[in-house]
Coordinates of C-alpha atoms and ligand atoms in Angstrom, one line a residue:
M281 CA -3.6 3.8 -1.5
N282 CA -5.6 5.6 1.1
V283 CA -2.8 8.1 1.7
H284 CA -3.0 9.0 -2.0
E285 CA -6.8 9.1 -2.0
T286 CA -6.5 11.6 0.9
E287 CA -4.1 13.7 -1.1
K288 CA -6.6 13.9 -3.8
L289 CA -9.3 14.9 -1.3
Y290 CA -7.2 17.8 -0.1
A291 CA -6.8 19.0 -3.7
L292 CA -10.6 18.8 -4.3
F293 CA -11.4 20.8 -1.2
E294 CA -8.8 23.4 -2.0
F295 CA -10.6 23.9 -5.3
S296 CA -13.7 24.7 -3.3
G297 CA -11.8 27.2 -1.2
I298 CA -11.4 25.0 1.9
S299 CA -7.9 24.5 3.2
Q300 CA -6.2 22.0 5.4
A301 CA -6.5 22.6 9.2
D302 CA -3.6 22.2 11.6
G303 CA -5.4 19.6 13.7
A304 CA -8.8 18.2 14.7
E305 CA -9.3 21.0 17.2
D306 CA -9.0 23.7 14.5
A307 CA -11.1 21.9 11.9
D308 CA -14.6 22.8 10.7
I309 CA -14.8 19.6 8.7
I310 CA -13.4 16.2 9.8
I311 CA -13.3 13.4 7.3
F312 CA -12.3 9.8 8.1
N313 CA -11.0 8.0 5.0
T314 CA -11.4 4.5 6.3
C315 CA -10.0 1.0 5.4
C316 CA -11.6 -2.3 6.3
V317 CA -9.0 -4.8 5.2
R318 CA -8.4 -6.0 8.7
E319 CA -10.5 -5.5 11.9
G320 CA -7.9 -3.4 13.6
A321 CA -8.4 -0.6 11.1
E322 CA -12.1 -0.5 11.8
T323 CA -11.6 -0.6 15.6
R324 CA -9.3 2.4 15.3
V325 CA -12.0 4.5 13.4
I326 CA -14.6 3.7 16.1
G327 CA -12.1 4.8 18.8
N328 CA -11.3 8.0 17.0
L329 CA -15.0 8.8 16.5
G330 CA -15.4 8.7 20.3
I331 CA -13.0 11.6 20.5
I332 CA -14.7 13.5 17.7
K333 CA -18.0 13.2 19.4
K334 CA -16.6 15.3 22.3
L335 CA -15.4 17.9 19.8
K336 CA -18.8 18.1 18.1
E337 CA -20.5 18.6 21.5
K338 CA -18.2 21.7 22.0
K339 CA -18.7 22.9 18.4
P340 CA -22.1 21.8 17.0
S341 CA -21.3 23.3 13.5
L342 CA -18.5 20.7 13.1
I343 CA -19.2 18.5 10.0
V344 CA -18.1 14.9 10.4
A345 CA -17.9 12.6 7.4
V346 CA -16.9 8.9 7.1
C347 CA -16.0 7.6 3.7
G348 CA -13.8 4.7 2.3
C349 CA -14.0 0.9 2.3
M350 CA -15.3 0.5 5.8
T351 CA -18.5 2.4 5.1
Q352 CA -18.8 0.7 1.7
Q353 CA -20.1 -2.3 3.7
Q354 CA -23.8 -1.6 4.0
A355 CA -24.2 -3.3 7.4
V356 CA -21.2 -1.5 8.9
A357 CA -22.4 1.8 7.6
E358 CA -25.9 1.3 9.1
K359 CA -24.4 0.2 12.4
L360 CA -22.2 3.3 12.4
H361 CA -25.1 5.6 11.8
K362 CA -27.0 4.1 14.7
R363 CA -24.1 4.2 17.1
C364 CA -22.8 7.6 16.0
P365 CA -25.8 9.7 14.9
F366 CA -23.7 12.8 15.0
I367 CA -21.9 11.8 11.8
N368 CA -23.2 14.0 9.0
I369 CA -22.0 12.1 5.9
I370 CA -21.6 8.4 5.4
T371 CA -20.4 7.4 2.0
G372 CA -18.3 4.7 0.3
T373 CA -15.1 4.0 -1.5
Y374 CA -14.9 6.1 -4.6
K375 CA -17.1 9.0 -3.6
L376 CA -14.2 11.4 -2.8
S377 CA -14.9 13.7 -5.7
R378 CA -18.4 14.2 -4.4
L379 CA -17.5 15.0 -0.9
P380 CA -17.0 18.8 -1.3
E381 CA -20.5 19.0 -2.8
M382 CA -21.9 16.9 0.1
V383 CA -20.3 19.1 2.6
K384 CA -21.9 22.2 1.0
R385 CA -25.3 20.4 1.2
I386 CA -24.8 19.9 5.0
E387 CA -23.6 23.6 5.3
S388 CA -26.9 24.6 3.7
G389 CA -29.0 22.8 6.3
E390 CA -29.3 19.2 5.2
K391 CA -28.9 17.1 8.4
Y392 CA -27.6 13.9 7.1
I393 CA -26.3 12.2 3.9
F394 CA -26.1 8.4 3.4
D395 CA -24.8 7.4 0.0
L396 CA -23.3 4.0 -0.6
E397 CA -23.6 3.5 -4.3
L398 CA -20.2 2.2 -5.5
D399 CA -18.8 4.5 -8.2
L400 CA -17.1 2.2 -10.8
T401 CA -16.2 4.8 -13.4
V402 CA -12.5 5.2 -14.1
P403 CA -11.4 8.9 -13.9
C404 CA -10.2 10.3 -17.2
G405 CA -7.2 12.7 -17.4
I406 CA -4.7 13.6 -14.8
N407 CA -5.5 12.9 -11.1
V408 CA -5.2 16.1 -9.2
A409 CA -3.6 15.6 -5.8
K410 CA -2.1 17.8 -3.1
R411 CA 1.1 15.8 -2.9
S412 CA 2.4 15.7 0.6
D413 CA 5.7 16.9 -0.8
N414 CA 7.3 13.6 0.0
V415 CA 10.1 12.5 -2.3
N416 CA 8.0 9.5 -3.2
N417 CA 4.8 10.3 -5.1
F418 CA 1.9 7.9 -5.9
V419 CA 0.2 7.4 -9.3
N420 CA -2.8 5.1 -9.6
I421 CA -2.8 2.8 -12.6
M422 CA -5.8 0.7 -11.8
Y423 CA -8.6 0.3 -9.3
G424 CA -10.4 -2.7 -7.8
C425 CA -9.6 -6.5 -7.9
N426 CA -10.9 -9.6 -9.5
N427 CA -9.0 -12.2 -7.5
F428 CA -11.4 -13.0 -4.6
C429 CA -8.8 -14.4 -2.2
T430 CA -11.1 -16.0 0.3
Y431 CA -9.9 -13.9 3.3
C432 CA -10.1 -10.6 1.5
I433 CA -12.8 -8.0 1.5
V434 CA -11.2 -5.7 -1.2
P435 CA -13.1 -7.0 -4.3
Y436 CA -16.4 -6.5 -2.4
V437 CA -15.7 -2.9 -1.4
K438 CA -13.6 -1.7 -4.4
G439 CA -15.3 -3.5 -7.2
R440 CA -13.9 -5.3 -10.3
E441 CA -10.5 -4.4 -11.9
R442 CA -10.5 -1.3 -14.1
S443 CA -7.4 0.4 -15.5
R444 CA -6.7 4.0 -16.3
R445 CA -5.7 4.8 -19.9
K446 CA -2.0 4.5 -20.5
G447 CA -1.8 8.0 -22.0
D448 CA -3.3 9.6 -18.8
I449 CA -0.8 7.7 -16.6
I450 CA 2.2 8.6 -18.7
E451 CA 1.2 12.3 -18.8
E452 CA 0.7 12.3 -15.0
V453 CA 4.1 10.7 -14.4
R454 CA 5.7 13.1 -16.9
Q455 CA 4.3 16.1 -15.1
L456 CA 5.5 14.8 -11.8
I457 CA 9.0 14.3 -13.1
N458 CA 9.1 17.7 -14.8
G459 CA 8.1 19.1 -11.4
G460 CA 11.2 17.6 -9.9
C461 CA 9.8 14.3 -8.5
K462 CA 12.5 11.6 -8.2
E463 CA 10.5 8.5 -7.2
I464 CA 7.0 7.4 -8.2
T465 CA 5.2 4.4 -6.9
L466 CA 2.5 3.0 -9.3
L467 CA -0.5 1.9 -7.4
G468 CA -3.0 -0.9 -8.0
Q469 CA -4.4 -3.8 -6.1
N470 CA -2.8 -6.1 -8.6
V471 CA -0.6 -4.0 -10.9
N472 CA 0.5 -6.9 -13.1
S473 CA -3.0 -7.4 -14.5
Y474 CA -3.1 -3.8 -15.6
N475 CA -4.8 -3.6 -19.0
D476 CA -6.5 -0.5 -20.5
G477 CA -7.9 -2.5 -23.5
D478 CA -4.8 -1.8 -25.6
N479 CA -1.8 -2.0 -23.3
D480 CA -0.6 -4.4 -20.6
F481 CA 1.6 -3.7 -17.6
Y482 CA 4.8 -4.5 -19.5
T483 CA 4.0 -1.9 -22.2
L484 CA 3.1 0.7 -19.6
L485 CA 6.2 0.1 -17.5
N486 CA 8.4 0.0 -20.6
E487 CA 7.1 3.4 -21.8
I488 CA 7.4 5.0 -18.4
S489 CA 10.9 3.8 -18.0
D490 CA 11.8 5.6 -21.3
I491 CA 10.7 9.0 -20.0
E492 CA 13.6 11.4 -19.9
G493 CA 15.0 12.2 -16.4
D494 CA 16.7 11.0 -13.3
F495 CA 14.1 9.1 -11.4
W496 CA 13.0 5.7 -10.0
I497 CA 9.8 3.8 -10.6
K498 CA 8.5 1.4 -7.9
F499 CA 5.1 -0.3 -7.9
M500 CA 2.8 -2.3 -5.7
T501 CA 1.1 -4.7 -5.3
S502 CA 2.2 -7.6 -7.5
H503 CA 0.2 -10.9 -7.4
P504 CA 2.6 -13.8 -7.8
K505 CA 0.4 -15.5 -10.4
D506 CA 0.5 -12.5 -12.7
L507 CA 4.1 -11.2 -12.3
S508 CA 5.4 -12.2 -15.7
D509 CA 9.0 -13.2 -16.6
K510 CA 8.9 -10.4 -19.2
V511 CA 8.3 -7.8 -16.5
I512 CA 11.0 -9.3 -14.3
D513 CA 13.5 -9.0 -17.2
L514 CA 12.4 -5.5 -18.0
I515 CA 13.0 -4.4 -14.4
A516 CA 16.5 -5.9 -14.6
E517 CA 17.2 -4.2 -17.9
K518 CA 16.0 -0.6 -17.3
D519 CA 17.9 1.8 -15.0
R520 CA 14.8 3.8 -14.1
L521 CA 13.0 0.8 -12.7
A522 CA 13.9 0.3 -9.0
H523 CA 15.1 -3.2 -8.0
Y524 CA 12.4 -3.7 -5.5
I525 CA 9.6 -6.2 -5.7
H526 CA 6.8 -6.6 -3.1
L527 CA 5.5 -10.1 -3.7
P528 CA 2.9 -11.2 -1.2
L529 CA 3.3 -14.9 -0.4
Q530 CA 0.5 -15.1 2.3
S531 CA 1.3 -18.7 3.3
G532 CA 4.1 -21.3 2.7
S533 CA 1.6 -24.2 2.7
D534 CA 0.1 -25.4 -0.6
R535 CA -3.0 -26.6 1.2
I536 CA -3.6 -23.1 2.7
L537 CA -2.8 -21.3 -0.5
A538 CA -5.5 -23.4 -2.2
L539 CA -8.0 -22.6 0.5
M540 CA -7.0 -18.9 0.2
N541 CA -7.7 -19.2 -3.6
R542 CA -4.3 -17.7 -4.4
K543 CA -3.9 -19.7 -7.6
Y544 CA -0.2 -20.5 -7.2
D545 CA 1.7 -23.1 -5.2
I546 CA 5.0 -22.8 -3.5
A547 CA 6.9 -24.3 -6.4
A548 CA 5.5 -21.6 -8.8
Y549 CA 6.2 -18.8 -6.3
M550 CA 9.8 -20.0 -5.8
K551 CA 10.3 -20.2 -9.5
K552 CA 9.5 -16.5 -9.8
I553 CA 11.8 -15.7 -6.9
D554 CA 14.6 -17.6 -8.5
R555 CA 14.2 -15.7 -11.7
I556 CA 14.2 -12.4 -9.9
K557 CA 17.4 -13.3 -8.0
K558 CA 19.1 -14.6 -11.1
K559 CA 18.3 -11.5 -13.2
M560 CA 18.9 -9.1 -10.3
P561 CA 21.1 -10.4 -7.5
D562 CA 20.7 -7.0 -5.8
A563 CA 16.9 -7.1 -5.8
G564 CA 15.0 -6.2 -2.6
L565 CA 12.1 -8.5 -1.9
T566 CA 9.3 -8.0 0.6
S567 CA 6.2 -9.9 1.3
D568 CA 2.8 -10.0 3.1
I569 CA 2.1 -13.1 5.3
I570 CA -1.1 -14.1 7.1
V571 CA -0.8 -16.4 10.0
G572 CA -3.8 -18.3 11.5
F573 CA -5.9 -18.7 8.4
P574 CA -8.7 -21.2 9.1
T575 CA -7.5 -24.8 9.5
E576 CA -3.8 -23.7 9.6
T577 CA -1.9 -26.3 11.5
E578 CA 1.5 -26.2 13.2
E579 CA 2.9 -28.0 10.1
D580 CA 1.4 -25.4 7.7
Y581 CA 2.8 -22.6 9.8
L582 CA 6.3 -24.2 9.8
L583 CA 6.1 -24.4 6.0
T584 CA 5.6 -20.6 6.0
E585 CA 8.7 -20.2 8.2
K586 CA 10.6 -22.5 5.8
A587 CA 9.5 -20.4 2.7
V588 CA 10.5 -17.1 4.5
R589 CA 13.9 -18.5 5.3
Q590 CA 14.3 -19.7 1.7
V591 CA 13.5 -16.3 0.1
Q592 CA 15.4 -14.2 2.6
Y593 CA 13.1 -11.1 2.4
N594 CA 14.5 -7.7 3.4
N595 CA 11.2 -7.0 5.2
L596 CA 8.0 -8.8 5.9
F597 CA 4.5 -7.4 6.7
T598 CA 2.9 -10.0 9.0
F599 CA -0.8 -10.2 9.8
I600 CA -2.9 -12.2 12.1
Y601 CA -5.9 -13.6 10.0
S602 CA -8.8 -11.3 10.6
K603 CA -12.4 -12.5 9.9
R604 CA -14.0 -10.2 7.4
S605 CA -17.8 -10.6 7.2
G606 CA -19.1 -11.7 3.8
T607 CA -15.8 -13.4 2.7
P608 CA -15.7 -17.2 2.3
A609 CA -13.0 -17.7 4.9
A610 CA -15.1 -16.0 7.6
I611 CA -17.5 -19.0 7.6
M612 CA -14.9 -21.8 7.1
E613 CA -14.7 -24.5 9.8
G614 CA -11.5 -24.7 11.8
Q615 CA -11.0 -21.0 12.8
V616 CA -7.7 -20.8 14.7
P617 CA -7.7 -19.7 18.3
E618 CA -6.5 -16.1 18.9
E619 CA -3.8 -17.4 21.3
T620 CA -2.3 -19.7 18.6
K621 CA -2.4 -16.9 16.0
K622 CA -0.5 -14.5 18.4
E623 CA 2.0 -17.1 19.3
R624 CA 2.7 -17.9 15.6
I625 CA 3.0 -14.3 14.5
A626 CA 5.5 -13.6 17.3
R627 CA 7.6 -16.6 16.1
L628 CA 7.5 -15.4 12.5
I629 CA 8.5 -11.9 13.4
S630 CA 11.5 -13.2 15.3
V631 CA 12.5 -15.5 12.3
Q632 CA 12.3 -12.4 10.0
A633 CA 14.2 -10.2 12.5
E634 CA 17.1 -12.7 12.4
I635 CA 17.0 -12.7 8.6
A636 CA 16.8 -8.9 8.3
N637 CA 19.8 -8.5 10.7
K638 CA 21.9 -10.9 8.8
K639 CA 21.0 -9.3 5.5
A640 CA 21.7 -5.8 6.8
A641 CA 25.2 -7.0 8.1
E642 CA 26.0 -8.1 4.5
C643 CA 25.6 -4.5 3.4
I644 CA 28.5 -3.2 5.4
G645 CA 31.2 -1.8 3.1
K646 CA 28.9 -1.6 0.0
T647 CA 27.9 1.7 -1.6
Y648 CA 24.3 2.4 -2.6
K649 CA 22.6 5.0 -4.7
V650 CA 20.2 6.7 -2.2
L651 CA 17.4 9.1 -2.7
C652 CA 17.6 11.5 0.3
D653 CA 14.2 12.3 1.9
S654 CA 15.1 14.3 5.0
R655 CA 14.5 18.0 4.9
D656 CA 15.9 19.2 8.2
G657 CA 19.5 18.5 7.3
K658 CA 20.2 17.2 10.8
T659 CA 19.6 13.4 10.5
L660 CA 20.0 12.6 6.9
T661 CA 17.9 9.6 5.7
G662 CA 17.0 8.1 2.4
K663 CA 16.0 5.0 0.5
T664 CA 17.8 2.7 -1.8
S665 CA 16.6 1.2 -5.1
D666 CA 15.7 -1.9 -3.2
D667 CA 13.7 0.1 -0.7
R668 CA 15.9 0.0 2.3
V669 CA 16.0 2.9 4.7
I670 CA 19.5 4.3 5.4
V671 CA 20.6 6.9 7.9
F672 CA 23.8 8.7 6.8
E673 CA 26.3 11.5 7.4
S674 CA 27.4 14.1 4.9
E675 CA 29.1 17.4 4.9
D676 CA 26.6 18.6 2.3
K677 CA 23.3 18.9 4.2
D678 CA 21.3 20.2 1.3
L679 CA 20.4 16.8 -0.2
Y680 CA 16.6 16.7 0.0
N681 CA 15.2 15.0 -3.0
K682 CA 18.7 14.4 -4.5
F683 CA 20.4 11.2 -5.3
V684 CA 23.6 10.6 -3.4
N685 CA 26.0 7.7 -3.1
V686 CA 26.2 6.3 0.4
K687 CA 28.7 3.7 1.8
V688 CA 27.3 1.6 4.6
T689 CA 29.6 1.7 7.6
N690 CA 27.6 -0.1 10.3
V691 CA 24.3 -1.6 11.1
K692 CA 22.2 -1.6 14.3
N693 CA 19.7 -4.5 14.3
S694 CA 18.5 -4.3 10.8
K695 CA 19.0 -0.5 10.3
L696 CA 21.7 0.7 7.9
Y697 CA 24.0 3.6 8.8
G698 CA 26.6 5.1 6.4
K699 CA 28.5 8.1 5.0
A700 CA 28.0 9.9 1.7
V701 CA 30.8 9.3 -0.7
K702 CA 31.8 10.9 -4.0
Ligands
5AD168 N1 -6.8 -10.9 7.5 C1 -5.5 -10.7 7.7 N2 -4.7 -10.1 6.7 C2 -5.4 -9.7 5.6 N3 -4.9 -9.1 4.5 C3 -5.9 -9.0 3.6 N4 -7.1 -9.5 4.2 C4 -6.7 -9.9 5.4 C5 -7.4 -10.6 6.4 N5 -8.8 -10.8 6.3 C6 -3.5 -8.8 4.3 C7 -2.9 -9.6 3.1 C8 -2.7 -8.5 2.0 C9 -2.5 -7.3 2.9 C10 -2.7 -6.0 2.2 O1 -3.4 -7.4 3.9 O2 -1.6 -10.1 3.5 O3 -1.7 -8.8 1.2
SF4_169 FE1 -7.4 -9.0 -1.8 FE2 -6.4 -11.0 -3.1 FE3 -7.2 -8.9 -4.4 FE4 -5.0 -8.7 -3.0 S1 -5.3 -10.0 -4.8 S2 -6.7 -7.2 -3.0 S3 -5.5 -10.1 -1.3 S4 -8.5 -10.3 -3.3

């Protein structure tokens, strides 16, 4: 999401006659588009600001702005201002469209802008973005979240759910496809609860999949409680919908899921997984897991391992529980010691590595439709419909942004290698 917000920022600045610099040393304006979902992201920003301080000492005219979710938290923004008084602009999550104007104000002599009001309007029309010319392009369908999982800061820094109008989304997708784009990822904190007042996610997805052209649609993120059977069946039925579903489980323990306020239990989650597998035996599944949520015992952790083995994900995004100030879980009794969290995540990563290796080995000899994303023509890479990366050989090197059939010939760890076939 932040990658796409930054693409929009580049487009906005280009309208104001400001172009992208090659690196921090060449820049007249440096903007940090931050994330606060876990502590690590915040620590990185603080570290980077230390480097920028030195640049600013050498070039006092340098304008430094910090925006995004991290600075949407009042207390964090104030602390940042005290610690780094050289920052010229501190603003929040949805203020991107105002940044060029704020920069102009600083250029005209204003010393400092501090504006944290959360903009909850839904942009009308097409989002203008300087696409990074990747094969995959992002399209927002909704903003914010209503779920209030007890560990998560997102609802506080991004506000309640609001959806873009279906017509605007379809038009944006159509323009991208007409411009040659082959893969679009629809973005939302919880895409399955998309609703613009007249249309739900099923209707949106169905209409997008009927647009003429040779392309794939992927989307993220799905909340297990909202992913409907109707949507699963639609993905199975329509060629343009990629067979890839990212379905965050978070924990394999019903007790922890309840404490997390996830509103599903393992039985309900597995029922969805079974339906996906039944309708699409070739579906690629990935997930997010948090280890070390408050009160998580060894037994709870082992239930997560069990669930991971049962689903057999292609890939897993594993996170150590990170205390986020202002969320209910941050003040829960029974915080798990850092050492235990680290030890559990290491075990989970090795369980998943074993699964990924086994699943990759099963691909040998199979042929996949692959969207090539390498431009240099030396090492050809691409992605499959189930979102696996594949490295392949081909006599034809001019394959960037083209679909090609690739037969998997060998695997190294969980990485797939193959050859283009007719
Ligand atoms: N600690 C650890 N992981 C978190 N996530 C969200 N909040 C936290 C937190 N406080 C993870 C969840 C979510 C992913 C985007 O980030 O797994 O699905
Ligand atoms: Fe956070 Fe839960 Fe919303 Fe995802 S669904 S953004 S984890 S509150």
